[in-house]
Rosetta silent file (secondary structure, phi, psi, omega in degrees, C-alpha in Angstrom):
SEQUENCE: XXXXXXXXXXXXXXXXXXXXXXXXXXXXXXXXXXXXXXXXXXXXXXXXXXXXXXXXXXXXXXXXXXXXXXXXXXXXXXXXXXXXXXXXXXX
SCORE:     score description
SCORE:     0.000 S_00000001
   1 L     0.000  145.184 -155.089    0.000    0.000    0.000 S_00000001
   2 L   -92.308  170.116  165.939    1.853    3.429   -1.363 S_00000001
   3 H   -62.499  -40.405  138.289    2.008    6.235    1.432 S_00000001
   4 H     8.472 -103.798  173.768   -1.122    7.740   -0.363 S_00000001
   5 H   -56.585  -44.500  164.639   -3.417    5.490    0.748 S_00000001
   6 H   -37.813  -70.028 -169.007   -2.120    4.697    4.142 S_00000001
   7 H   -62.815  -21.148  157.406   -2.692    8.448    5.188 S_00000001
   8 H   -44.036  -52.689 -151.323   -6.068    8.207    3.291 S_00000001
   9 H   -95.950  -22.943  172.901   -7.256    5.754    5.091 S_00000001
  10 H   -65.002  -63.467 -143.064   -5.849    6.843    8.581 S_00000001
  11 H   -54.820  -44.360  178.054   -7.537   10.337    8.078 S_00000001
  12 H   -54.959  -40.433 -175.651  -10.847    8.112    7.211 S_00000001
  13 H   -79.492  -81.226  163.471  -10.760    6.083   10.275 S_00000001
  14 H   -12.234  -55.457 -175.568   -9.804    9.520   12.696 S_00000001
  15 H   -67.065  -54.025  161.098  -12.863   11.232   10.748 S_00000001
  16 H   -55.385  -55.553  178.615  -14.965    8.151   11.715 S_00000001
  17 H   -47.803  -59.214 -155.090  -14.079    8.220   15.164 S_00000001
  18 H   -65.690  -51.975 -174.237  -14.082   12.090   15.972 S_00000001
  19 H   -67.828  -26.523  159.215  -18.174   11.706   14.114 S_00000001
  20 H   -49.852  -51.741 -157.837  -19.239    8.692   16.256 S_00000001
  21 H   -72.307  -15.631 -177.862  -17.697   10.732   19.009 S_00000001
  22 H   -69.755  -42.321 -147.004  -19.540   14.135   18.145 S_00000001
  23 H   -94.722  -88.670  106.170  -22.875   12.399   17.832 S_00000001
  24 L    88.766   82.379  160.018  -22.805   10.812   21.127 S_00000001
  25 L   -21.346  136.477  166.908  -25.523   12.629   23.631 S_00000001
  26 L   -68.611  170.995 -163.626  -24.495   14.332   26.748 S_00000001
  27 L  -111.022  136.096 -154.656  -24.927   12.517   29.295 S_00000001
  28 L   -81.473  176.371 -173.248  -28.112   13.623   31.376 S_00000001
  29 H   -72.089  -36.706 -178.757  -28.409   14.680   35.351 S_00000001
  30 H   -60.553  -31.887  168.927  -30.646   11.463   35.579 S_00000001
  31 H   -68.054  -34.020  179.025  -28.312    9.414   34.499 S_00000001
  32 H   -81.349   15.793 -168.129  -25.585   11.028   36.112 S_00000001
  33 H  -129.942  -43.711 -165.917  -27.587   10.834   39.690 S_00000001
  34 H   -76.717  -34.880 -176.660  -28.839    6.968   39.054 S_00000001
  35 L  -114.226   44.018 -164.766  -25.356    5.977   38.090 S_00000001
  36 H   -73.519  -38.205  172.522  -23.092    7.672   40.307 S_00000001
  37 H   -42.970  -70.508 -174.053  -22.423    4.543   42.351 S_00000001
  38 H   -70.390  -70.012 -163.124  -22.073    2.045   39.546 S_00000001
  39 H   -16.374  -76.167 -123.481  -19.484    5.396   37.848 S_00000001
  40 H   -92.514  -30.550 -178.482  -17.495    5.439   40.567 S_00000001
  41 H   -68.251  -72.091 -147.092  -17.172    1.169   41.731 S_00000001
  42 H   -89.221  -33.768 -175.352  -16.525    0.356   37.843 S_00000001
  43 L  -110.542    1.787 -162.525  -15.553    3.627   35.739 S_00000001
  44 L   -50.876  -16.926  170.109  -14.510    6.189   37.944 S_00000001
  45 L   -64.674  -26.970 -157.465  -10.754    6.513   36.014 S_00000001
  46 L   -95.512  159.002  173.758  -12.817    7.547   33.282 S_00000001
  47 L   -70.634  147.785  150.248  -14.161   11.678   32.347 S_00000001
  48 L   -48.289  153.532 -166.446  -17.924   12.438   31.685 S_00000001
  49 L    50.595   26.099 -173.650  -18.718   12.486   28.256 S_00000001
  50 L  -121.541 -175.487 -162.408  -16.047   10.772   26.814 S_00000001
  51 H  -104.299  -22.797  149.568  -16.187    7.436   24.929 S_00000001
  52 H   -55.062  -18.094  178.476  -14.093    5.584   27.326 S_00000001
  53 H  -102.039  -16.190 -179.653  -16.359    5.813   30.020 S_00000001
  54 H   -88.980  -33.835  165.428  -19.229    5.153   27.996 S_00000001
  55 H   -61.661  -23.460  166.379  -17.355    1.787   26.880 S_00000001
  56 H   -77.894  -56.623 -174.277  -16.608    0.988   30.332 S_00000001
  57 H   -69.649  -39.951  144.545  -20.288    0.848   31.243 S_00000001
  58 H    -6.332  -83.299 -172.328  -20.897   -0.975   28.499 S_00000001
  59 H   -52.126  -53.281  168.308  -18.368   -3.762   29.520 S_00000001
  60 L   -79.070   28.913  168.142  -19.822   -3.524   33.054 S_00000001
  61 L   -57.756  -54.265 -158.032  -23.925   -3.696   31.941 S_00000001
  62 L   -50.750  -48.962  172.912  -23.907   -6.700   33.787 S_00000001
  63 L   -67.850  -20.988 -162.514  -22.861   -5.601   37.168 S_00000001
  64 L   -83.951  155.473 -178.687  -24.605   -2.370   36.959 S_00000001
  65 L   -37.197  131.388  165.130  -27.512   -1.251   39.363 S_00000001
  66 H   -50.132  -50.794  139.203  -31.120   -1.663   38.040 S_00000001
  67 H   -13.736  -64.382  155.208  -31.847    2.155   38.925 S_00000001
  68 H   -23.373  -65.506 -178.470  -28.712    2.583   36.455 S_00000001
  69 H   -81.384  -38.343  172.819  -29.591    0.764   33.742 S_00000001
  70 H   -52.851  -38.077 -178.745  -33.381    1.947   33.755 S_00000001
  71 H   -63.111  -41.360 -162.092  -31.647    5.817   33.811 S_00000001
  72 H   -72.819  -53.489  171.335  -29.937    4.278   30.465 S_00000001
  73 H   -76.152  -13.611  163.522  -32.737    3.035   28.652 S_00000001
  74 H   -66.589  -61.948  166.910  -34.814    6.227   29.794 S_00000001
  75 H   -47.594  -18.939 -171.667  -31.966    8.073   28.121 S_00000001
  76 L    48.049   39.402  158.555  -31.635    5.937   25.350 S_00000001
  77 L   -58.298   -1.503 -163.088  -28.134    5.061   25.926 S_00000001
  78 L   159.140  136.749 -160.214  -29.187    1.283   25.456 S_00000001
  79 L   -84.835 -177.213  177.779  -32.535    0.086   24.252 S_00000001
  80 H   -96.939  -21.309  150.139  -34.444   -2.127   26.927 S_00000001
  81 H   -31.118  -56.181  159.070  -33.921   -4.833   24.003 S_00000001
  82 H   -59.902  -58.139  166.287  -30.460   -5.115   24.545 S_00000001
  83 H    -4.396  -71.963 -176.366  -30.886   -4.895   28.079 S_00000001
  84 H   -49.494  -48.357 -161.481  -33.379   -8.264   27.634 S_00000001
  85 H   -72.511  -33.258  170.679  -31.085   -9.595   25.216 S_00000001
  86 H   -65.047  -42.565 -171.314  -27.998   -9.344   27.618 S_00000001
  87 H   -69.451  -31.122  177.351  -29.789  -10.949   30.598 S_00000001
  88 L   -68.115  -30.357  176.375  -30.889  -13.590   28.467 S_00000001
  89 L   -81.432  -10.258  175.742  -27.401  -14.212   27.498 S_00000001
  90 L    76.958   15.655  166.304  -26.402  -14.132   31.351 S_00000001
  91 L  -114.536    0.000    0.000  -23.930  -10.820   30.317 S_00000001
């Protein structure tokens, strides 16, 4: 692959990140009041608003508080489908 394309395609991926990361809701006072708890036991290294902390709660749906996750799907950070779909899967 010439040097061309390499920096094409990094620029592409960076451009894809930074627009996932733009689109990405703030994160509301309910949420930030229901999941202050779970934040601070599983993600607390991470900032508000950033995409590491929303990947860390992710990773940790399982452990987190019902009160949490109910804040989440009220927010529509995660649908209550997934939700179903996780429990059913035992993650």
């Amino acid at each position: 692959m010439n040097s061309y394309r390499v920096k094409l395609l990094v620029a592409f991926v960076s451009g894809a990140c930074l627009a996932g990361a733009a689109q990405a809701a703030p994160i509301t006072k309910a949420v930030q009041a229901a999941c202050k708890t779970d934040y601070k036991n599983y993600c607390g290294e991470y900032g508000l608003e950033t995409t590491a902390l929303r990947s860390c709660m992710d990773r940790n749906g399982h452990k987190l508080s019902k009160v949490c996750v109910n804040a989440l799907v009220k927010a529509g950070e995660v649908s209550q489908g997934e939700v179903e779909r996780r429990h059913r899967a035992g993650r």
